Coordinates of C-alpha atoms in Angstrom, one line a residue:
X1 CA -101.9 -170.0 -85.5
X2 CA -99.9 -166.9 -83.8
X3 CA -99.9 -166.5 -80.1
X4 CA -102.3 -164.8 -78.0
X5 CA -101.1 -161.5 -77.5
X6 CA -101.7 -161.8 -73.9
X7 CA -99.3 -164.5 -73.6
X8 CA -96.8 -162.8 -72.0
X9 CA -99.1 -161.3 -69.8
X10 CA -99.8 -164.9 -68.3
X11 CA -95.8 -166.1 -68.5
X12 CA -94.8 -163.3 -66.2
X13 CA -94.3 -164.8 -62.9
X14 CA -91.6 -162.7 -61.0
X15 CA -93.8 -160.0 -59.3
X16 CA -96.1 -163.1 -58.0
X17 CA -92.7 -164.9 -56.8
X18 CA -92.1 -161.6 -54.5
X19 CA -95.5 -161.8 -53.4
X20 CA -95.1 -165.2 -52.4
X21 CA -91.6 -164.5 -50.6
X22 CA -93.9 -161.8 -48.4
X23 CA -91.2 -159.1 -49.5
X24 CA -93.1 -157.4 -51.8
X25 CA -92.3 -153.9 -51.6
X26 CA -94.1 -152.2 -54.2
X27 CA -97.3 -149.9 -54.2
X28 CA -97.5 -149.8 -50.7
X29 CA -101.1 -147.9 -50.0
X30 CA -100.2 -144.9 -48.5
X31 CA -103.1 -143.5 -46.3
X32 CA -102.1 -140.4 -45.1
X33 CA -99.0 -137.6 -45.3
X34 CA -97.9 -134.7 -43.2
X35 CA -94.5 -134.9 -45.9
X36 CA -91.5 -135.6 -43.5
X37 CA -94.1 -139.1 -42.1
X38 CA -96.7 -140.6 -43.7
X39 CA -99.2 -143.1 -42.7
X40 CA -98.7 -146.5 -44.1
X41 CA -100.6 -150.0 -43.3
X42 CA -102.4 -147.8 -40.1
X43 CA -99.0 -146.5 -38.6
X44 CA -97.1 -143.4 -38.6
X45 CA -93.8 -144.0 -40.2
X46 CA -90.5 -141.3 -41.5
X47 CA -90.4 -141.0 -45.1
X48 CA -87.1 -141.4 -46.7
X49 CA -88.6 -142.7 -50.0
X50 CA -89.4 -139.7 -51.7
X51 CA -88.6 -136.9 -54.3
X52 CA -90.0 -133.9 -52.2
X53 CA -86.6 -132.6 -51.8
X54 CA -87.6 -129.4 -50.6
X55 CA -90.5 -131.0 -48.5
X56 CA -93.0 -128.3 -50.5
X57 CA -96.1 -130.4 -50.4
X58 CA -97.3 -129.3 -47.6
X59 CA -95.8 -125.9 -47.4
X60 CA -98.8 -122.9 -46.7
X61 CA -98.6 -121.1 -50.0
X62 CA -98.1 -124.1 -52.4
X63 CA -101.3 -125.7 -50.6
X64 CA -103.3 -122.4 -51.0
X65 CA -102.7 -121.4 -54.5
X66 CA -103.9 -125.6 -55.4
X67 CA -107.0 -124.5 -53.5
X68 CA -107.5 -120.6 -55.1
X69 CA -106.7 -122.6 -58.9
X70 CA -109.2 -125.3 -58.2
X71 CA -112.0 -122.3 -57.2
X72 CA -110.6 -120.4 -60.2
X73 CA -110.5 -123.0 -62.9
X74 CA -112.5 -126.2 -61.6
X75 CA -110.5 -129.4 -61.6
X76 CA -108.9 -129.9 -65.2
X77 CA -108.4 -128.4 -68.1
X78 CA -110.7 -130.9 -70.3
X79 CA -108.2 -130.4 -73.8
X80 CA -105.0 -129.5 -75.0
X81 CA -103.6 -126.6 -74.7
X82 CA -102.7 -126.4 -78.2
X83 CA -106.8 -126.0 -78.0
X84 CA -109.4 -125.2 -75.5
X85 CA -106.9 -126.0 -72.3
X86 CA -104.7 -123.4 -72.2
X87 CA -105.0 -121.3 -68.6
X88 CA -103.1 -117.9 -67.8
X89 CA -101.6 -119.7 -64.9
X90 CA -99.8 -121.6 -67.8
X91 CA -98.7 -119.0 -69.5
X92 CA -97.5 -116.9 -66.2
X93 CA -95.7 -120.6 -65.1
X94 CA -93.5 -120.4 -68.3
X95 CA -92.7 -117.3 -68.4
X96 CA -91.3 -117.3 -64.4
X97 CA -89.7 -120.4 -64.9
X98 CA -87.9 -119.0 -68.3
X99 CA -86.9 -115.7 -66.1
X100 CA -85.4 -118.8 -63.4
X101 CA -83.4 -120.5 -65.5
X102 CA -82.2 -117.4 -67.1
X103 CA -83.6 -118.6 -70.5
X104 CA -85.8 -117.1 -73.6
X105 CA -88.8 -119.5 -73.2
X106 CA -90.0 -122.5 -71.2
X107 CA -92.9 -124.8 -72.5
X108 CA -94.6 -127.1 -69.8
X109 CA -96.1 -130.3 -70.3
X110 CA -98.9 -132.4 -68.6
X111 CA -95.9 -135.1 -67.4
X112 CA -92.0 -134.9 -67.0
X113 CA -91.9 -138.2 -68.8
X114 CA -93.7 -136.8 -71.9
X115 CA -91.6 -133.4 -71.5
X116 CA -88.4 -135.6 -72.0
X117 CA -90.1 -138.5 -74.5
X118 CA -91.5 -135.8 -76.8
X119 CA -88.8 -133.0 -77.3
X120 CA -86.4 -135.7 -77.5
X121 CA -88.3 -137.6 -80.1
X122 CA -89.4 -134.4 -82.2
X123 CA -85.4 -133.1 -82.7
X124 CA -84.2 -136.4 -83.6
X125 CA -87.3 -136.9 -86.2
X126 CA -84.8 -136.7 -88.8
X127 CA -81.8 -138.4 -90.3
X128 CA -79.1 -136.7 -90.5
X129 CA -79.6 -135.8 -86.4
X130 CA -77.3 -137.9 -84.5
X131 CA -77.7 -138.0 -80.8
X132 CA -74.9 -139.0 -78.0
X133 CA -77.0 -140.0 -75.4
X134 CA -75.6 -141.4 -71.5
X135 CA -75.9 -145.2 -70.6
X136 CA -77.5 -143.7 -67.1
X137 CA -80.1 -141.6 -68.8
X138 CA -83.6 -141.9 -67.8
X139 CA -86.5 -144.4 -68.9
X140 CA -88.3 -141.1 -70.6
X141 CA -85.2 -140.7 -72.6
X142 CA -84.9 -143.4 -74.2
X143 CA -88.2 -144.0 -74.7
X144 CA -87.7 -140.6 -76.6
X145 CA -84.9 -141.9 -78.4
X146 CA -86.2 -145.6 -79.5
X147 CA -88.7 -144.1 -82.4
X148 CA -86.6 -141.1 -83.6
X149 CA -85.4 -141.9 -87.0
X150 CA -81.8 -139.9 -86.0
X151 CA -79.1 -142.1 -84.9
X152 CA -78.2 -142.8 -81.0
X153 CA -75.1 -143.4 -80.1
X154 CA -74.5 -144.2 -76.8
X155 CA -71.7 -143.3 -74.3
X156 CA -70.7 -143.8 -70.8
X157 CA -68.3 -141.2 -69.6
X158 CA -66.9 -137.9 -70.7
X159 CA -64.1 -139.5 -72.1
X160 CA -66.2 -142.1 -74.2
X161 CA -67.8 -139.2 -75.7
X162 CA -64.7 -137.6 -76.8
X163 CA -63.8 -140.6 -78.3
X164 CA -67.0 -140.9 -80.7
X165 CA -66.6 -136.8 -81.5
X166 CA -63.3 -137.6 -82.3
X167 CA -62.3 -137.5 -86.2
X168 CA -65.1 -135.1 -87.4
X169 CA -64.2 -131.4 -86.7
X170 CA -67.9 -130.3 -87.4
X171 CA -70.9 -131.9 -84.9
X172 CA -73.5 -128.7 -85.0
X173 CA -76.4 -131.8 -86.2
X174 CA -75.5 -133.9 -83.0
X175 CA -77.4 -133.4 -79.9
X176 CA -75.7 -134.4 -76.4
X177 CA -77.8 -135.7 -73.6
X178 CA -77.1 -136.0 -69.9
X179 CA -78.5 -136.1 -66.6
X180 CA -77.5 -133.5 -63.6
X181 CA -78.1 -136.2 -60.8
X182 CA -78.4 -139.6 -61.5
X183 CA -81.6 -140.6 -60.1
X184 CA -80.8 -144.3 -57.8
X185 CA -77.3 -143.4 -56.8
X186 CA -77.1 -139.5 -56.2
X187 CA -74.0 -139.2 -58.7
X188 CA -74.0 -135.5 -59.6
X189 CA -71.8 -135.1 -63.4
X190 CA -69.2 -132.9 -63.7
X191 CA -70.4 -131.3 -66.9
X192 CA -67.5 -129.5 -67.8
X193 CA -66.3 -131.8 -69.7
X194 CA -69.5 -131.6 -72.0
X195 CA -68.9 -128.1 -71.7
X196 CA -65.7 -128.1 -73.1
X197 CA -66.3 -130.8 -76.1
X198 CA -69.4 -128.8 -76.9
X199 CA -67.3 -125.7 -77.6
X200 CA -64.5 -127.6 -79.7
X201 CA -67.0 -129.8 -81.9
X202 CA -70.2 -127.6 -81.7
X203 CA -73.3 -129.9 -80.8
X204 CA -76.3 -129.1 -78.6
X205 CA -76.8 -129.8 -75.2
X206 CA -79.6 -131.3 -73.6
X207 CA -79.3 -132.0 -69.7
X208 CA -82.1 -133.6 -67.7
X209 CA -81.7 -131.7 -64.6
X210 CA -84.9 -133.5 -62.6
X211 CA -83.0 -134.4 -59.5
X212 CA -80.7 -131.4 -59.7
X213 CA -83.5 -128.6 -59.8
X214 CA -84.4 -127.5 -55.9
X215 CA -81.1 -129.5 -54.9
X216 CA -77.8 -127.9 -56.1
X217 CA -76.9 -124.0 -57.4
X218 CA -78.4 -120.9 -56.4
X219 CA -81.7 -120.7 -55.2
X220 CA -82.0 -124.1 -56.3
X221 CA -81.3 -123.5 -60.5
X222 CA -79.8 -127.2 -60.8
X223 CA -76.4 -128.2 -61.3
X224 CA -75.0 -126.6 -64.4
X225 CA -76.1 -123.4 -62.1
X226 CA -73.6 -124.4 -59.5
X227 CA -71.3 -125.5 -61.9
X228 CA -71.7 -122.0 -63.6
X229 CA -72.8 -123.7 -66.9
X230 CA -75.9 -122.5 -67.1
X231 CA -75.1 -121.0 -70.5
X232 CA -73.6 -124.1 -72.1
X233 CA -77.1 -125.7 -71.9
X234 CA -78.9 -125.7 -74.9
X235 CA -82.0 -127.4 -73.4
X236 CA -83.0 -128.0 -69.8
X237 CA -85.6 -130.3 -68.8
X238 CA -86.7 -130.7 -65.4
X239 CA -90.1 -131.6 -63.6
X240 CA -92.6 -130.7 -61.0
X241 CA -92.8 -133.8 -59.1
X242 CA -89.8 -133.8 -56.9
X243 CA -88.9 -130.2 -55.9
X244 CA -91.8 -128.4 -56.8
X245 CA -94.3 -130.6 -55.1
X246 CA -96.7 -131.0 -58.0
X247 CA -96.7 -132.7 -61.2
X248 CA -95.5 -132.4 -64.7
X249 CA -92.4 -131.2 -66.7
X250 CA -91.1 -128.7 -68.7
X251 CA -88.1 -127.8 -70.9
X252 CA -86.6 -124.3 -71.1
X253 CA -84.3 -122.8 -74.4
X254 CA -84.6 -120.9 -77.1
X255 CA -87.8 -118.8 -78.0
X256 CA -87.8 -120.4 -81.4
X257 CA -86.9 -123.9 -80.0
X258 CA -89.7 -124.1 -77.5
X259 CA -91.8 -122.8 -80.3
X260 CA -91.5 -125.3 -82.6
X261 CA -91.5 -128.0 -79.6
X262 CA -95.0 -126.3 -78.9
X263 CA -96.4 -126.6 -82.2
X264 CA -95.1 -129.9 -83.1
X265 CA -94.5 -132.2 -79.9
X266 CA -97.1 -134.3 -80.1
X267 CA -96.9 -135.5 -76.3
X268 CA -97.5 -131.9 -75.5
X269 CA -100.2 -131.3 -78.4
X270 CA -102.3 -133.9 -77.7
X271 CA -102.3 -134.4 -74.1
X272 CA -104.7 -132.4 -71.8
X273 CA -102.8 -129.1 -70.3
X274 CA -101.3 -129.8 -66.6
X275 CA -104.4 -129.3 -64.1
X276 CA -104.8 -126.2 -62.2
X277 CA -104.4 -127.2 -58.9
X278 CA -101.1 -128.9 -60.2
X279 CA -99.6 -126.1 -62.5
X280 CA -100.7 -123.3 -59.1
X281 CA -98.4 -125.4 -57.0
X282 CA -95.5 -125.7 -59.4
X283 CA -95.6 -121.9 -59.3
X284 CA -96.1 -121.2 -55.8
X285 CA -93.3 -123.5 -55.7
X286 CA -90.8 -121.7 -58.0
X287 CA -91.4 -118.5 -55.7
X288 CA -90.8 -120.1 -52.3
X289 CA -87.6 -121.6 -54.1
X290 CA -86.5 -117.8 -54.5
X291 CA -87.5 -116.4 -51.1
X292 CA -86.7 -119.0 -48.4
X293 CA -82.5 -119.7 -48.3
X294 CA -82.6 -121.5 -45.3
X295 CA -84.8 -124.4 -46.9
X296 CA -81.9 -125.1 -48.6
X297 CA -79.2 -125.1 -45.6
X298 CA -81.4 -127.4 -43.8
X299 CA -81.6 -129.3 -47.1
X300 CA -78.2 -129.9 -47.0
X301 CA -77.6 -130.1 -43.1
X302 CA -80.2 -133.4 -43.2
X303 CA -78.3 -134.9 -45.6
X304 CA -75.2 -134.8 -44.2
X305 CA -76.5 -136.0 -40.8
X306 CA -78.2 -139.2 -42.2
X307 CA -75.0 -140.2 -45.0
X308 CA -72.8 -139.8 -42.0
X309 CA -74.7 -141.9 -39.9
X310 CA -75.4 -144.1 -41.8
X311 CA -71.5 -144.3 -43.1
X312 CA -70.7 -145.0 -39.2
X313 CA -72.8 -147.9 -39.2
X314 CA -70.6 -148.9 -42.3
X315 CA -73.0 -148.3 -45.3
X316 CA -71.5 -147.6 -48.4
X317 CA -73.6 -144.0 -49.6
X318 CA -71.7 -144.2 -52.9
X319 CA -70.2 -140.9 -52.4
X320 CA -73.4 -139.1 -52.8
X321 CA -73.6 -135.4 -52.0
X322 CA -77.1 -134.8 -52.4
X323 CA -80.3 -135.3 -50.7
X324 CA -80.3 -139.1 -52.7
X325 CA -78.7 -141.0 -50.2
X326 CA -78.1 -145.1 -51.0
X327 CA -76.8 -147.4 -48.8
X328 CA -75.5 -150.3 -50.8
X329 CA -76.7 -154.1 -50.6
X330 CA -75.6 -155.7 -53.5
X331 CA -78.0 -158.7 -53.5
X332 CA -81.5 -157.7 -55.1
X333 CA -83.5 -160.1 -52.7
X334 CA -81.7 -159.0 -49.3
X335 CA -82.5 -155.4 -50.6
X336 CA -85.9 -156.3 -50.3
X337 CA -86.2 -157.8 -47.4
X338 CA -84.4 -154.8 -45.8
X339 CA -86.8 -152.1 -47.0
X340 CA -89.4 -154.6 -45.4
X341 CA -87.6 -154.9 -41.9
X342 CA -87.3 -150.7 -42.3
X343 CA -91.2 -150.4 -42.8
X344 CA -91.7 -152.4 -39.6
X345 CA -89.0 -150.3 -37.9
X346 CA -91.0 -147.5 -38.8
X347 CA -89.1 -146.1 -41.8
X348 CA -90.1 -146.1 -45.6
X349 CA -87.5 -146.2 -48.1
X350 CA -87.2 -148.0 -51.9
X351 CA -84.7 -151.0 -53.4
X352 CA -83.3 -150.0 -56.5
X353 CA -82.3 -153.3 -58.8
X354 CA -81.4 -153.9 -62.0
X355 CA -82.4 -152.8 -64.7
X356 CA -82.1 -149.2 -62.5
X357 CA -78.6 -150.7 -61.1
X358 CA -76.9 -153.5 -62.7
X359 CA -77.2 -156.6 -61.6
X360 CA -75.6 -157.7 -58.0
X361 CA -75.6 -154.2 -57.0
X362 CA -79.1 -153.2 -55.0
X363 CA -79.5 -150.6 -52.8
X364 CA -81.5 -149.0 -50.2
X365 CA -82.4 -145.4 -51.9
X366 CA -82.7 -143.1 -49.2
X367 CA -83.5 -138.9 -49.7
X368 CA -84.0 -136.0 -47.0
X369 CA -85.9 -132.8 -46.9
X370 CA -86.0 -129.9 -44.7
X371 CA -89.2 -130.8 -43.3
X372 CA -87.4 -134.1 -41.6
X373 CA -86.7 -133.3 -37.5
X374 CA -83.1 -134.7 -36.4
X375 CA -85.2 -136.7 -34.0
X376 CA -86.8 -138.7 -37.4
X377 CA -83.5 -138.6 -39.1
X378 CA -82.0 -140.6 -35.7
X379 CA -85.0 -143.0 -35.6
X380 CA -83.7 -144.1 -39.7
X381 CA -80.2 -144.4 -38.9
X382 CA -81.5 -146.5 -35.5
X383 CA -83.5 -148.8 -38.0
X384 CA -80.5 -149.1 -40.5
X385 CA -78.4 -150.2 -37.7
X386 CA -80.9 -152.6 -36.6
X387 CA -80.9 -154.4 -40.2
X388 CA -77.1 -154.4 -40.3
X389 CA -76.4 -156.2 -37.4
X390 CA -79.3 -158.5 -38.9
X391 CA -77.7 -159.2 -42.4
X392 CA -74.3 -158.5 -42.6
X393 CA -73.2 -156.9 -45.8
X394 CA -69.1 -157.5 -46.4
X395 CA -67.2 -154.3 -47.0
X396 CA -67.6 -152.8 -50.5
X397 CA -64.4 -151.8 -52.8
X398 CA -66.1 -148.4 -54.7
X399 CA -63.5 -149.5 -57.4
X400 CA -64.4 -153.1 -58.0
X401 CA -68.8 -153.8 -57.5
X402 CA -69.7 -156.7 -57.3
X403 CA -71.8 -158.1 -60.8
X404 CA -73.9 -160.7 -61.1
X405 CA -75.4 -162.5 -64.4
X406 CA -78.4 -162.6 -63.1
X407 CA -81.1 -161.7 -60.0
X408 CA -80.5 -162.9 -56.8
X409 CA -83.6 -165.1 -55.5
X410 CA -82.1 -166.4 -52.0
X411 CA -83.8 -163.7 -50.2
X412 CA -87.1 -164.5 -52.4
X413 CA -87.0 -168.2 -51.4
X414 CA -86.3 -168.1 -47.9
X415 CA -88.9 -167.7 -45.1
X416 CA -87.4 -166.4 -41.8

C-alpha cells in the first residue's frame, strides 16, 4: 500500500518547534497601517519590514484613483483578460509603463510571481533554448525554469558565466537571467559584465528588476537605468508590490515578444486580470514616480541614516546601498529571537534563513521609505542597540561567512 499523500503534511514539525520556542515570527496579524508604523498585537510600532520603498500606500493620489477604479469598475474583473476581464485602465497601465521603461510593449499580469513563472516558462518551452540562470534568482524564477523543457544552466557570477559561454561563438538560443537587487541582502549587480558577454556571444537578456524599480536610476527606472543599460535588456520584469504600492507584475520588451507572451502565457491567460483598485494604484503610482524627485532624495537620505547607525553599533549591512538594509546574525535561531526582542522594542523587521541565505548566515532584513521621520529611524537604531548589547554577535570577515551544515536550534530550545 503507498503512503498517504498527506504524510508529509503530518511529519513536518519545524514551524510547530518555533511555535513552541515562543519565537515565532511569521504572519504576524497586522491590524492597522499609516505605512512608515503599523499597528501590530494592539501597539503602534515603526515598520522596517516592508517593500513600500517609496512609502506610496498611502500617498493621496494612489489612494484616490483605488477608490475612483472601484466606483468605475466594481471590485474585480471576474475573467481573464484574454476574455471578458480586460479594463482600459489595463491597457492605459501598459502602455505608460512601456513609455517608462523606454520599451515597445509591456504586458501586466494578476501577480509578479506569475509574471516571472510564466514568461520564463513559455520561452524556454522548447529544446534547443538554453537558459543561464543566477544561483540568487528568485523563487518565481525557478519555479519558471523547473517545467521548461530548455536546459538551465546555472551560474554564480559574471565570470562563471563567461566560462559556460566560452567555446561556442554563436548563443542567439540562450536566454540570460539576472536580478537588479538581490532581494535579502540589498546586493545591487553590476550588469556590465552581462552587457558585455551579451554583445560578444549574442544571447537575450532577461533581468528581474523587482527591488530595483522605484530604488535606483532616474526617476526610479531600475538599475540597468542607472547603469545606462537600459538598452542591453531584452526583457524586464518588475512588480507592483514594492514600489508601486499595489499588486501584480509585469514584463516590458518587444511588441512582438509581449505579444506572443500575451497570447500564450498561460499564467497570464488564465488567471483573472489584476483588480481595478489594484491596477489604478500601480498607475497613479508610475506618475508620482515621475513628478515627485525629492521622494527619492529622502529615499536615499533614510537609508543612509539607519546603515550608518546601525554600522556604529557594529552591524555588518553587507555593503548594501539601497533601501534593503541587513544587519547580519549568522545563527538562524538568534535571528529569531532578535526580530522578536525588536517587535517588543517597538520595531518590525523580518529574519532571512536559509534556504533565502545559506545556512549559518541569518540576518535581520531591514528597508526604509521616505515616509519614515528621523525620529522613527532613531527609535530602530535605539532597539538594534538594545539587542546587541543583549546577544553579542563576534565581528564578521565579509570575505570568509560563516557556514553551517545545518539550522541552528539553540535559540529554538532555550527559554530565557
Amino acid at each position: 500500500m503507498g503512503k498517504d499523500v498527506f504524510q508529509r503534511c503530518y511529519d513536518f514539525h519545524d514551524a510547530e518547534l518555533v511555535r513552541q520556542s515562543g519565537l515565532y515570527p511569521y504572519f504576524q496579524a497586522l491590524e492597522g497601517s499609516d505605512g512608515p508604523t503599523v499597528r501590530c498585537n494592539g501597539r503602534e510600532v515603526v515598520m522596517l519590514g516592508s517593500n513600500n520603498y517609496l512609502g506610496l500606500t498611502h500617498h493621496p493620489d494612489v489612494l484616490r484613483a483605488a477608490h475612483e477604479a472601484i466606483d468605475r469598475y466594481g471590485t474585480g474583473c471576474t475573467g481573464s483578460r484574454f476574455l471578458n476581464g480586460n479594463l482600459a485602465l489595463h491597457d492605459t497601465l501598459e502602455k505608460e509603463l512601456a513609455a517608462f521603461f523606454h520599451k515597445e510593449a509591456a504586458l501586466v499580469f494578476s501577480a509578479g510571481f506569475l509574471a516571472n513563472a510564466g514568461t520564463l516558462t513559455l520561452l524556454a518551452d522548447d529544446p534547443d533554448v538554453v537558459i543561464f540562470s543566477d544561483a540568487d534568482n528568485h523563487a518565481s524564477i525557478i519555479e519558471g525554469l523547473q517545467r521548461v523543457r530548455g536546459e538551465v544552466r546555472i551560474f554564480r557570477s559574471p565570470d562563471d558565466l563567461r566560462a559556460k559561454l566560452a567555446g561556442q561563438a554563436d548563443w542567439s538560443h540562450a536566454l540570460v537571467v539576472t536580478e537588479g537587487i538581490f532581494s535579502m541582502t540589498g546586493r545591487v549587480s553590476d550588469l556590465r559584465p552581462f552587457a558585455d558577454l551579451q554583445k560578444q556571444y549574442g544571447f537575450r537578456l532577461y533581468l528581474d528588476d523587482a527591488h530595483g524599480i522605484g530604488v535606483l536610476g532616474p526617476q526610479g527606472r531600475g538599475t540597468a537605468a542607472e547603469q545606462g543599460l537600459l538598452d542591453d535588456v531584452d526583457l524586464l520584469f518588475g512588480t507592483f508590490s514594492k514600489s508601486f504600492a499595489s499588486v501584480g507584475g509585469f514584463v516590458v520588451g518587444e511588441a512582438r515578444v509581449i505579444d506572443y507572451l500575451r497570447h500564450r502565457a498561460r499564467t497570464f491567460m488564465f488567471t483573472a486580470g489584476l483588480p481595478p483598485a489594484s491596477a489604478a494604484a500601480a498607475l497613479a503610482a508610475l506618475r508620482v514616480m515621475q513628478e515627485d524627485d525629492e521622494m527619492f532624495e529622502r529615499l536615499a537620505a533614510n537609508a543612509a541614516f539607519l546603515k550608518q547607525g546601525l554600522e556604529r553599533l557594529g552591524w555588518f549591512t553587507m555593503g548594501s546601498r539601497t533601501p534593503i538594509i541587513p544587519a547580519f546574525v549568522g545563527s538562524e535561531s538568534l535571528s529569531f529571537r532578535i526580530c522578536k526582542d525588536l517587535l517588543e522594542l517597538g520595531v518590525f523587521t523580518t529574519p532571512v534563513m536559509y534556504p533565502a541565505v545559506p545556512y549559518g548566515q541569518a540576518l535581520i532584513r531591514t528597508s526604509v521609505t521616505p515616509a519614515l521621520t528621523r525620529a522613527q529611524l532613531q527609535q530602530a537604531i535605539d532597539a538594534f542597540a538594545v539587542v546587541r548589547h543583549r546577544y553579542p554577535i563576534p565581528p564578521v570577515d565579509p570575505e570568509n561567512l560563516p557556514r553551517t551544515e545545518g539550522m541552528d536550534y539553540t535559540y529554538f530550545l532555550t527559554q530565557g
